Coordinates of C-alpha atoms in Angstrom, one line a residue:
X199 CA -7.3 -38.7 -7.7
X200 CA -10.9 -39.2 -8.8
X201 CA -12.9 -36.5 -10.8
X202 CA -14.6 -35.3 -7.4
X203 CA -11.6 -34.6 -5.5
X204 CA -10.2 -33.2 -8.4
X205 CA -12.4 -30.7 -8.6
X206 CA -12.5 -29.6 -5.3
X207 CA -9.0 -29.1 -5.6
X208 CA -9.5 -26.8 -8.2
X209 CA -12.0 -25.3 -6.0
X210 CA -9.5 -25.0 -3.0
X211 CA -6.7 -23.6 -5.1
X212 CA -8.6 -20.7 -7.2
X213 CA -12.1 -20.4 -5.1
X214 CA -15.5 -19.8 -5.9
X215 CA -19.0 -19.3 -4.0
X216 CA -20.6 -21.4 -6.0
X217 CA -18.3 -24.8 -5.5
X218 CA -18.2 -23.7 -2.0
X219 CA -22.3 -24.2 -2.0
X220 CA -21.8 -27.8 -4.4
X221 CA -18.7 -29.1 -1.6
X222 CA -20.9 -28.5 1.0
X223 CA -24.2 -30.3 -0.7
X224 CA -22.1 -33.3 -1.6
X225 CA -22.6 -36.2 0.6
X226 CA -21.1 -38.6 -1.7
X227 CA -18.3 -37.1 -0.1
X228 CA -17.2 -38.1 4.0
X229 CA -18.4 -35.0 6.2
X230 CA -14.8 -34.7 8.0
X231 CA -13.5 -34.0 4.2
X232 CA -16.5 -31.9 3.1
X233 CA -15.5 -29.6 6.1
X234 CA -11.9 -29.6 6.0
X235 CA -11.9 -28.4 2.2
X236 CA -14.8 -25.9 3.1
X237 CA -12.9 -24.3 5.6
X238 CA -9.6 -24.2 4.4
X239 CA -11.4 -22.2 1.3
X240 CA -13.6 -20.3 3.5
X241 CA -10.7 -19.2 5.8
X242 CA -8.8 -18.1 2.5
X243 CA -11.9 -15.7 1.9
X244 CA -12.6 -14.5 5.3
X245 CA -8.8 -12.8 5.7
X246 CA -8.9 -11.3 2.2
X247 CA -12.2 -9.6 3.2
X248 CA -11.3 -8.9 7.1
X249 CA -7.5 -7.9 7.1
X250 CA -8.0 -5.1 5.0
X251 CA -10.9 -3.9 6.8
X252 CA -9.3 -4.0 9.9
X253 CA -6.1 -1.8 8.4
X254 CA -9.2 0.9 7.0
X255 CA -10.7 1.0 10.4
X256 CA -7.4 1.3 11.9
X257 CA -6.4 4.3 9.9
X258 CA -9.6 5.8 10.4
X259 CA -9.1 6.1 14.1
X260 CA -5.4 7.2 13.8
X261 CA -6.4 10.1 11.8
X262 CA -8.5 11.9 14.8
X263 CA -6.5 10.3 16.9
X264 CA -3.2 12.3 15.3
X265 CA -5.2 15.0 15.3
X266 CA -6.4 15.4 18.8
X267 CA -2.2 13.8 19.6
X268 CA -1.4 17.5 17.3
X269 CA -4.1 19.7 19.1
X270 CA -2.4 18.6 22.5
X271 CA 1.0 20.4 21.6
X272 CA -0.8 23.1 21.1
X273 CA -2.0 23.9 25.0
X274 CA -4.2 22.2 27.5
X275 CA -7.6 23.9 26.4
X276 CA -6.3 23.0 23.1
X277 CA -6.6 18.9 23.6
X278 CA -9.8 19.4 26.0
X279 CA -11.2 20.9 22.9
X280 CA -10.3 18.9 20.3
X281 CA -11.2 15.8 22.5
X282 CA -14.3 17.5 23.4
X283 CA -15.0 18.3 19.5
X284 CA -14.4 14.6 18.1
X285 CA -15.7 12.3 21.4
X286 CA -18.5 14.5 21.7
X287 CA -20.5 16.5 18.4
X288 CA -18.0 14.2 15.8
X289 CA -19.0 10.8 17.2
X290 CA -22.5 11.3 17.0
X291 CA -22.4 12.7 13.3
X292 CA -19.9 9.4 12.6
X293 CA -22.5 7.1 14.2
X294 CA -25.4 8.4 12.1
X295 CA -23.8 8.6 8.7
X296 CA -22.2 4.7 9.4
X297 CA -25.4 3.3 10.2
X298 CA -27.4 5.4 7.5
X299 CA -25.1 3.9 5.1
X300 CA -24.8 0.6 6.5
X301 CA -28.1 0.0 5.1
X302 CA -26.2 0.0 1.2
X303 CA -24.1 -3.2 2.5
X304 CA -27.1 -4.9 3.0
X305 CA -28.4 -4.3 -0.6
X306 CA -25.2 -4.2 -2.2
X307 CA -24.1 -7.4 -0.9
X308 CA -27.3 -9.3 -2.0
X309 CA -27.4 -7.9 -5.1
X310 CA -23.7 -8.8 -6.3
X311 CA -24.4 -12.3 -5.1
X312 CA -27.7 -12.4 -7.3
X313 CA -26.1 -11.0 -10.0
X314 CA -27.8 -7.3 -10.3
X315 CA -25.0 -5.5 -10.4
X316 CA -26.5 -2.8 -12.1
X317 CA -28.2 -1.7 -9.0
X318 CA -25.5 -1.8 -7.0
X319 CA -24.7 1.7 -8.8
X320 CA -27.9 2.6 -8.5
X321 CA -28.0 1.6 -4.2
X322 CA -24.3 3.8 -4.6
X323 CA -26.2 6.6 -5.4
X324 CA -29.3 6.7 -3.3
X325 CA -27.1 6.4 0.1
X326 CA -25.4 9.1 -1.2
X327 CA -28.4 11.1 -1.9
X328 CA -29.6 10.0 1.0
X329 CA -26.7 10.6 3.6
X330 CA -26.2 14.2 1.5
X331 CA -29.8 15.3 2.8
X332 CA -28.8 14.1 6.7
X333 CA -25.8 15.2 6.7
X334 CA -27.5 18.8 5.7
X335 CA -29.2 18.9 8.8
X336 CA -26.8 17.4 11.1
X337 CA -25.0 20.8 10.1
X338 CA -27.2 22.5 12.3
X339 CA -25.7 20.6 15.5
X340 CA -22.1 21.2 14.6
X341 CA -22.7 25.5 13.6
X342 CA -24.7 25.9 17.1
X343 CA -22.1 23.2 18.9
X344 CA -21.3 26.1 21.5
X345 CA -24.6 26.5 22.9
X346 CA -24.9 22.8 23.2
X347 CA -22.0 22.0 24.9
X348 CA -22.7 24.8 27.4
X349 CA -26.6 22.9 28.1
X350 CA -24.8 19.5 28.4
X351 CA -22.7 21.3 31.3
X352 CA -19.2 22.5 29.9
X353 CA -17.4 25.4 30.6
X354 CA -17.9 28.3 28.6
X355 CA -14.1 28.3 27.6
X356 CA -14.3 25.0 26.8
X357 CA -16.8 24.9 24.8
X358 CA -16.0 27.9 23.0
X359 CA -12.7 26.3 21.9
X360 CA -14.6 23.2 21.0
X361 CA -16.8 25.2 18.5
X362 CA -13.9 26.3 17.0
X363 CA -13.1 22.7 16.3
X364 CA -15.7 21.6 15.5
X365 CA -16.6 23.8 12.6
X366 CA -13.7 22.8 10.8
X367 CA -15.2 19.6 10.8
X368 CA -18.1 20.8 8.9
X369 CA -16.8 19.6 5.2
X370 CA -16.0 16.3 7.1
X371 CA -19.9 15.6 7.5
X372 CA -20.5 15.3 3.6
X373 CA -17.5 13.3 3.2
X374 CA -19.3 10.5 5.3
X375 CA -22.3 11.0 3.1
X376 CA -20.1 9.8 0.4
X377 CA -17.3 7.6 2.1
X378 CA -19.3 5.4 3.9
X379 CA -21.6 4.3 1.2
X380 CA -18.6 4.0 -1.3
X381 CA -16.9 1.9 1.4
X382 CA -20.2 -0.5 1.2
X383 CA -20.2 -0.6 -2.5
X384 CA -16.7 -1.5 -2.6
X385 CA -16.9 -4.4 0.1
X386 CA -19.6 -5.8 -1.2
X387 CA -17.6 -6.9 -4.1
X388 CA -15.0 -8.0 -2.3
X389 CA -12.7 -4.8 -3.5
X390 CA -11.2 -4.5 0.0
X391 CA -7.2 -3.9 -0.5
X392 CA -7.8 -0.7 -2.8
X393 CA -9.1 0.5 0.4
X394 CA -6.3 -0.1 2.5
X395 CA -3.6 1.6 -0.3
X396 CA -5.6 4.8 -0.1
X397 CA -6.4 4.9 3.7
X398 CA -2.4 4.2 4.3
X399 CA -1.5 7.2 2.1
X400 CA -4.2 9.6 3.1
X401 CA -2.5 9.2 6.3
X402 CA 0.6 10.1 5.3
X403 CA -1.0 13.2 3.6
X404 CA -2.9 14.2 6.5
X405 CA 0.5 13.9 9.2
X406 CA 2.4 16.0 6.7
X407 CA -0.5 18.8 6.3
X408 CA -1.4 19.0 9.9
X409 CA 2.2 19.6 10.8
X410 CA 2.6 22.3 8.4
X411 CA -0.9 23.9 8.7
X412 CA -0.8 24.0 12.4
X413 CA 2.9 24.5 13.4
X414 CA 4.4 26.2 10.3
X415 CA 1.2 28.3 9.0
X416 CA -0.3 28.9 12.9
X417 CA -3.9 28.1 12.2
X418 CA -4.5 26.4 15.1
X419 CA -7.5 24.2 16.2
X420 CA -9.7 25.3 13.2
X421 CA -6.8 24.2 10.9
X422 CA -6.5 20.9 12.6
X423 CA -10.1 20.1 12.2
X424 CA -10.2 21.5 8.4
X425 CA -7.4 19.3 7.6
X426 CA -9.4 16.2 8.8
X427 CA -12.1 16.7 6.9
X428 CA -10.0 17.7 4.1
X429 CA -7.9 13.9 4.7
X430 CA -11.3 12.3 4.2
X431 CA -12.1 14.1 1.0
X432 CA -8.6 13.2 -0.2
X433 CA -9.7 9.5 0.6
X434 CA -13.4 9.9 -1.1
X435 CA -12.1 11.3 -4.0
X436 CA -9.5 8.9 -4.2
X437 CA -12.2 6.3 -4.2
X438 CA -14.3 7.5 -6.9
X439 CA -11.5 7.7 -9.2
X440 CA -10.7 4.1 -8.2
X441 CA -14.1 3.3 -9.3
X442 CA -14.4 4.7 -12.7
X443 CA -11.2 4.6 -13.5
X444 CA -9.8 1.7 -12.6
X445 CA -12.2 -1.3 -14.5
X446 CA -12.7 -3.3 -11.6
X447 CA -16.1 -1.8 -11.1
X448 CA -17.0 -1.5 -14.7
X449 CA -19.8 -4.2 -13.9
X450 CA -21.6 -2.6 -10.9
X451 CA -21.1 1.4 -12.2
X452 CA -22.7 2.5 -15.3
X453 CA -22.6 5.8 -14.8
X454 CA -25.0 8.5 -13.0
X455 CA -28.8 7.7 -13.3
X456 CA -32.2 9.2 -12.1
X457 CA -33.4 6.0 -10.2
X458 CA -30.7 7.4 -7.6
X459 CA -33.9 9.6 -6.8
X460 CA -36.6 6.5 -6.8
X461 CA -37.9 5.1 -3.6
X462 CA -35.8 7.3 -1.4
X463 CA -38.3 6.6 1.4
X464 CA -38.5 3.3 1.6
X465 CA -34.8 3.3 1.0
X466 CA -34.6 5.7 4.2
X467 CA -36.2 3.4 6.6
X468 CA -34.1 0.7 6.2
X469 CA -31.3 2.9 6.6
X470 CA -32.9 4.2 9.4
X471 CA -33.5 1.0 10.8
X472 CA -29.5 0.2 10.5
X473 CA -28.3 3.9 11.5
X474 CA -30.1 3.3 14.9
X475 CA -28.9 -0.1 15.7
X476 CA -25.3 0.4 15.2
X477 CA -25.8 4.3 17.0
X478 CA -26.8 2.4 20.0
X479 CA -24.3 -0.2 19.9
X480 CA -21.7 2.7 19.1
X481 CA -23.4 5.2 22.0
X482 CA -23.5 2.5 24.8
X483 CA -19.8 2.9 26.1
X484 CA -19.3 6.5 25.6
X485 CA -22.4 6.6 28.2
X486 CA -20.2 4.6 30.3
X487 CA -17.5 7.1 30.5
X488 CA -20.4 10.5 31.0
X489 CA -21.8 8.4 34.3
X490 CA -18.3 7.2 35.6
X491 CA -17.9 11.2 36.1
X492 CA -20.5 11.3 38.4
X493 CA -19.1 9.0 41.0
X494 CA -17.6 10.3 44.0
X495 CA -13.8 9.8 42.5
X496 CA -14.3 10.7 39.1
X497 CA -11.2 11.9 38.1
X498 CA -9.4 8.3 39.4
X499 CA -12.5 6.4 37.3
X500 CA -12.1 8.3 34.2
X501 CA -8.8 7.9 34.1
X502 CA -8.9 4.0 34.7
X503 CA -11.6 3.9 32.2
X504 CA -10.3 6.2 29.5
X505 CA -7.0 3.5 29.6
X506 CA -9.0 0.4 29.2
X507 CA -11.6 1.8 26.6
X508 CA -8.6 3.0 24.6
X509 CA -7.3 -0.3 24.8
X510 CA -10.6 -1.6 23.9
X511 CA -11.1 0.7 20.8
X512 CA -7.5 -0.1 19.4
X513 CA -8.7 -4.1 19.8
X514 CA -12.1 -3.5 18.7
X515 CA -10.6 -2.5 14.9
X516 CA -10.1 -6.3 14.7
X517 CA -13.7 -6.7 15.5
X518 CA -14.9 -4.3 13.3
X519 CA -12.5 -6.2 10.1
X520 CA -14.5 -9.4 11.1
X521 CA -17.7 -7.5 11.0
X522 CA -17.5 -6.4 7.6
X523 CA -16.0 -10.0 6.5
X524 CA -19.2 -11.5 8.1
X525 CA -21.5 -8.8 6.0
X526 CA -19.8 -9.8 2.9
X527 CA -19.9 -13.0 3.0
X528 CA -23.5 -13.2 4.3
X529 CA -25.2 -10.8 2.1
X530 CA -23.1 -12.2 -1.0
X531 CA -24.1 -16.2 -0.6
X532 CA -27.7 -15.0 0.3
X533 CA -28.3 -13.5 -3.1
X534 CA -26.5 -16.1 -4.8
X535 CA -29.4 -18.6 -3.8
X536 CA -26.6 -20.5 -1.5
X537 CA -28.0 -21.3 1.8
X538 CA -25.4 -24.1 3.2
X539 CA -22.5 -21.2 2.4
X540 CA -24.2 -18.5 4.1
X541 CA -24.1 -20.7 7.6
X542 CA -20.7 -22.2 7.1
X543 CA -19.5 -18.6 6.5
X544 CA -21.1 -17.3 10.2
X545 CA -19.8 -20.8 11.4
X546 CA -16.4 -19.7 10.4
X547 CA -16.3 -16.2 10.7
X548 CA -17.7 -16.4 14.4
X549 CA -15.0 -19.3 15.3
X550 CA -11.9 -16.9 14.1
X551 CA -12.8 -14.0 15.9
X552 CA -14.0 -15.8 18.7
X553 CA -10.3 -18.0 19.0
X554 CA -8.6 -14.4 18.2
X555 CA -10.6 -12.5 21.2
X556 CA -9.8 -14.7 23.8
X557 CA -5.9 -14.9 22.4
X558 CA -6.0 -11.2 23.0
X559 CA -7.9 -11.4 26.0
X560 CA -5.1 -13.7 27.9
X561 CA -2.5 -11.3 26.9
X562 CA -4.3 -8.2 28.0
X563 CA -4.5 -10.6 32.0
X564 CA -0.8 -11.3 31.6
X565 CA -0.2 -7.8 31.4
X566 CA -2.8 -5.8 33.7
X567 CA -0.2 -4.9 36.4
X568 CA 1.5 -2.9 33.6
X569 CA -0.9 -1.8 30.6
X570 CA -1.7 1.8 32.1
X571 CA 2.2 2.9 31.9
X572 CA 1.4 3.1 28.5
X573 CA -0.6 5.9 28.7
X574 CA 0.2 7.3 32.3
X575 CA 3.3 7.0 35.0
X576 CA 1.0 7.6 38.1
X577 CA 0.8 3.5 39.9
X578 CA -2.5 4.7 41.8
X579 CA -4.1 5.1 38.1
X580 CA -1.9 1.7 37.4
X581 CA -3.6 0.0 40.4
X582 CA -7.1 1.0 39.5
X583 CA -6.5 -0.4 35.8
X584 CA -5.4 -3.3 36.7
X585 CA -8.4 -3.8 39.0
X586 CA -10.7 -3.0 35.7
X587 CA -8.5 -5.2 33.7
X588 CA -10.8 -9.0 34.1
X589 CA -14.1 -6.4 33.2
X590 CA -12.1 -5.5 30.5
X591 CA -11.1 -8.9 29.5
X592 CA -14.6 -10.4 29.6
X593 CA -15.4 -7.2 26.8
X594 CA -13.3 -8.5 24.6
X595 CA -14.0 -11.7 24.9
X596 CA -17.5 -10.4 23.9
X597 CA -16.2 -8.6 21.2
X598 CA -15.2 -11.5 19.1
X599 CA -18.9 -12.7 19.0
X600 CA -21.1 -9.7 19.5
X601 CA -19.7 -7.7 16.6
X602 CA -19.3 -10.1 14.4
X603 CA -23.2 -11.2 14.3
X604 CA -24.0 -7.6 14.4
X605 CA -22.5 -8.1 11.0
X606 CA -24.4 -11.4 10.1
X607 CA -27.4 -9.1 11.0
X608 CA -26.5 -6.4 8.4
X609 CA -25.8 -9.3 6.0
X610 CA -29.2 -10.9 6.5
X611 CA -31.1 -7.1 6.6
X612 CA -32.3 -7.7 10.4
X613 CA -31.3 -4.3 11.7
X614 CA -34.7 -3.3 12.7
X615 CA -35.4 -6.3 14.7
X616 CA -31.7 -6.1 16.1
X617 CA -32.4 -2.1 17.1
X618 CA -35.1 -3.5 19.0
X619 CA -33.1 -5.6 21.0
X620 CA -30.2 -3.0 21.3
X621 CA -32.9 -1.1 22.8
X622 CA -33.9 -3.5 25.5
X623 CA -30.1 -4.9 26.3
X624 CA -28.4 -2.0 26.1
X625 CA -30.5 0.8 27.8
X626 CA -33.3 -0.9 29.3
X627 CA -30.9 -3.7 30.9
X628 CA -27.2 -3.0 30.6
X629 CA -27.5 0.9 31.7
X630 CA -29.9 0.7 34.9
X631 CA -27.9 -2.2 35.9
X632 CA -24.9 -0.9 35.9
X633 CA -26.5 2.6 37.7
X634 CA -27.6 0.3 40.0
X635 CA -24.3 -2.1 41.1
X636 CA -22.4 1.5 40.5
X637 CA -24.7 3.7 43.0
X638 CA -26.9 2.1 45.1
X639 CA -24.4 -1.0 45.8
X640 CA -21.0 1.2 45.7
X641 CA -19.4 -0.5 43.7
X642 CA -18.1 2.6 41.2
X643 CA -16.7 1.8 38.2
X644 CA -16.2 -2.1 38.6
X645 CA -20.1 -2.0 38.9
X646 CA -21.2 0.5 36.2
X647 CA -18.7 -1.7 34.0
X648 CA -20.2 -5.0 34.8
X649 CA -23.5 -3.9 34.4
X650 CA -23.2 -2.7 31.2
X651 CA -21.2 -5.9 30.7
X652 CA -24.5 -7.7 31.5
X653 CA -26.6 -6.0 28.6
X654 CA -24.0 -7.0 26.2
X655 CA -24.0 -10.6 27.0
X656 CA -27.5 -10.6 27.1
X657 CA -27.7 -9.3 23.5
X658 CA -25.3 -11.6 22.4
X659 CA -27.0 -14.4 23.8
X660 CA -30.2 -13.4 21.7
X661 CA -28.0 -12.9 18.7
X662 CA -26.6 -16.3 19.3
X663 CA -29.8 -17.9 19.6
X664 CA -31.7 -16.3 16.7
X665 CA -28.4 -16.9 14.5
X666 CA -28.3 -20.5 15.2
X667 CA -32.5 -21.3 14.6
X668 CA -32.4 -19.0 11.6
X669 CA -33.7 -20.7 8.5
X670 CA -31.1 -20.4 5.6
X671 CA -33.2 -21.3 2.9
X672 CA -35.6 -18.4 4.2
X673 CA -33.4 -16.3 4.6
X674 CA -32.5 -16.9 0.4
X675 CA -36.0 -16.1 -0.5
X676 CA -36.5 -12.7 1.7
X677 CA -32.9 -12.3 0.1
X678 CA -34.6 -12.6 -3.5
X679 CA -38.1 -10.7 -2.2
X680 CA -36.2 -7.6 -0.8
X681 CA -33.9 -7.1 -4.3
X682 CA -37.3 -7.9 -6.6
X683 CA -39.0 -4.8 -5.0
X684 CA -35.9 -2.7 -6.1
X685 CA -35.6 -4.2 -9.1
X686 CA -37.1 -7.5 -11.2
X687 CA -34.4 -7.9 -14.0
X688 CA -31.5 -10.7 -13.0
X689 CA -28.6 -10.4 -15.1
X690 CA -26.4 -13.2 -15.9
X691 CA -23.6 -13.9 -13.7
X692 CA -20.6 -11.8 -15.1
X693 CA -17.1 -13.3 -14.5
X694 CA -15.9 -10.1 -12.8

């Protein structure tokens, strides 16, 4: 074995970004080899970045989910309430607080590839700042929730209940002012299966408290919700300790530092910029469900639609593990100067989740006739879920592209141009389309759902498009001239 192959062994076996850049660049070596070595290495990265990503998101989900699942043992008006309280007012303070600090993996990722990982502290602490400050004023929403509730046409009972809930949730707000933007700093230096430890045994925390605070002590729905938020804390907290404590960070945080408080407004519009991109992506299919209730069966639509959404939710965790991978992976080779890595990487990621999504997607048609029993007995909800099922097989197919270059967006810093086109697909195409074939054509749910369908393929097929004529090597320099107007000291690459 000659001293090339050699090294890319070496490369294969123990991995590195930058060898990953020189394999590629080599064309002393045959393409078909160049490709095989890059992606067996590649592929090595990708499922230590998304697997645990996937398990966080997953655990994320079964927390409200166990909570609302706890809520429902309680009484009727009990789970209307608690689904009411964390569909309705939590999901819009979730979406805001994840794209505000979405902004963070963007910086943090190209910053730890460059080598400045003294600012990745420093981005730490202005999301948090940041996100503190929103999350102040989102308060508002959640403390006059009733009121709201009752103008967006619930029943006074209902919403009264709900308010209950939802103030309980109140400490949960601040915890996504710090969560989120730990999560960032944590992925972006590939630190993923801490993560995952502390996500599994905050959820083993918060089964055992919610049992005993609802069932044994009596509190009810407010104790429900105040153990959430109080899970999330566990997890945050958990998390900071991880990071001073542990060493692994010992690069990237430094300690507290008054820069946290420097250039908070420019630092605010790119996190604006993120927070409405991925709020519209997050938005568009919980308007699905609030128009399906105005057809002329709505109780036989919503329940077909809950079932295939939930199924589509559970699925989309996968997504969401890929998105994060793509981020990484992105941001890091872009501030590393590595141009041929950063489109291998999208290559790659894309390819997976793609081949995974449509593996999914053929089980989900094998089994329409029966997926609903999960969830329900009744065969006319079964019929109508099966009927749904090829809509809902065509979004998941979608959802092993679209999320993932949502992710290469992030990675790259495009979230204002790709709000702009969220805009445009989603809710100037996908929602009056769907209106349209749902109303005016009869076709219910099938045609709301396909409509809405429509705006997502046609985003996708922009993101496609603009991800394949990008310019890499651009793409390295606005890397390089977005982290110089934070900060113009590169450190030497630490062997972390």
């Amino acid at each position: 074995m000659d001293a090339t192959e050699e090294r890319i062994k070496s490369y294969v076996e123990h991995g590195s970004s930058g060898e990953l850049e020189s394999i590629l660049s080599d064309t002393s070596l045959p393409l078909l080899l160049r490709i095989r070595l890059a992606t067996t290495s590649e592929w090595k990265i990708l499922f230590q970045l998304a697997a645990p990503a996937i398990f966080v998101c997953l655990i994320g989900y079964l927390m409200s989910m166990f909570t609302q699942i706890f809520s429902g043992h309680l009484g009727n008006l009990e789970l209307a309430a608690a689904s009411l309280g964390n569909n309705g007012i939590q999901i819009f303070a979730y979406g805001v607080m994840w794209g505000l600090g979405s902004a963070v993996e963007t910086l943090c990722g190209q910053a730890y590839g460059a080598g400045k990982y003294d600012m990745l502290g420093i981005y730490l602490q202005r999301s948090i700042v940041l996100l503190t400050l929103v999350g102040a004023a989102i308060t508002f929403i959640y403390i006059f929730s009733k009121p709201v509730l009752i103008f967006l046409g619930q029943s006074p009972e209902i919403a009264s209940s709900a308010a209950i809930f939802v103030y309980g949730l109140v400490p949960q707000i601040f915890a996504y002012g710090v969560y989120f933007p730990i999560q960032k700093f944590l992925q972006a230096q590939s630190v993923m299966a801490p993560m995952a430890y502390i996500s599994a045994a905050t959820l083993a925390i918060h089964l055992l408290l919610s049992w005993l605070v609802i069932y044994e002590l009596g509190l009810g729905l407010l104790g429900a919700s105040l153990i959430l938020s109080l899970t999330w804390w566990i997890s945050v907290v958990a998390q900071i300790l991880y990071i001073v404590r542990s060493g692994k960070c010992r690069h990237t945080w430094v300690g507290f530092s008054s820069e946290a408080f420097i250039g908070l407004w420019d630092f605010f519009k790119l996190s604006a910029a993120s927070a409405v991109m991925l709020c519209l992506e997050l938005w568009y299919f919980e308007i699905l469900v609030l128009v399906a209730g105005l057809l002329d069966e709505p109780e036989l639509s919503l329940d077909s639609l809950s079932i295939c959404l939930s199924v589509m939710s559970w699925l989309f965790m996968i997504s969401a593990g890929f998105n994060a991978a793509a981020s990484v992976r992105v941001s890091n080779e872009l501030g590393a100067g590595h141009p041929r890595s950063a489109a291998f990487s999208v290559l790659v990621v894309t390819c997976v989740s793609f081949v995974i999504s449509v593996f999914l997607a053929m089980i989900l048609l094998l089994m329409r006739d029966v997926i609903s029993y999960v969830f329900t007995d009744g065969e006319v909800v079964a019929a109508a879920v099966s009927d749904l099922c090829p809509l809902l097989v065509i979004s998941v197919v979608l959802n092993g592209i679209q999320p993932v270059l949502s992710g290469v967006a992030v990675g790259c810093g495009w979230q204002a141009f790709v709000a702009y086109v969220n805009v445009g697909c989603y809710y100037v195409v996908g929602i009056p389309l769907g209106a349209f074939l749902g109303f005016y054509l009869d076709f219910g749910a099938k045609g709301i759902w396909s409509g809405m369908i429509g705006g997502t393929m046609v985003q996708t097929l922009i993101l496609t498009w603009t991800t394949i004529k990008t310019d890499w090597n651009k793409e390295v320099d606005d890397a390089v001239k977005r982290l110089n107007r934070w900060e113009d000291k590169t450190e030497p690459l630490l062997n972390n």
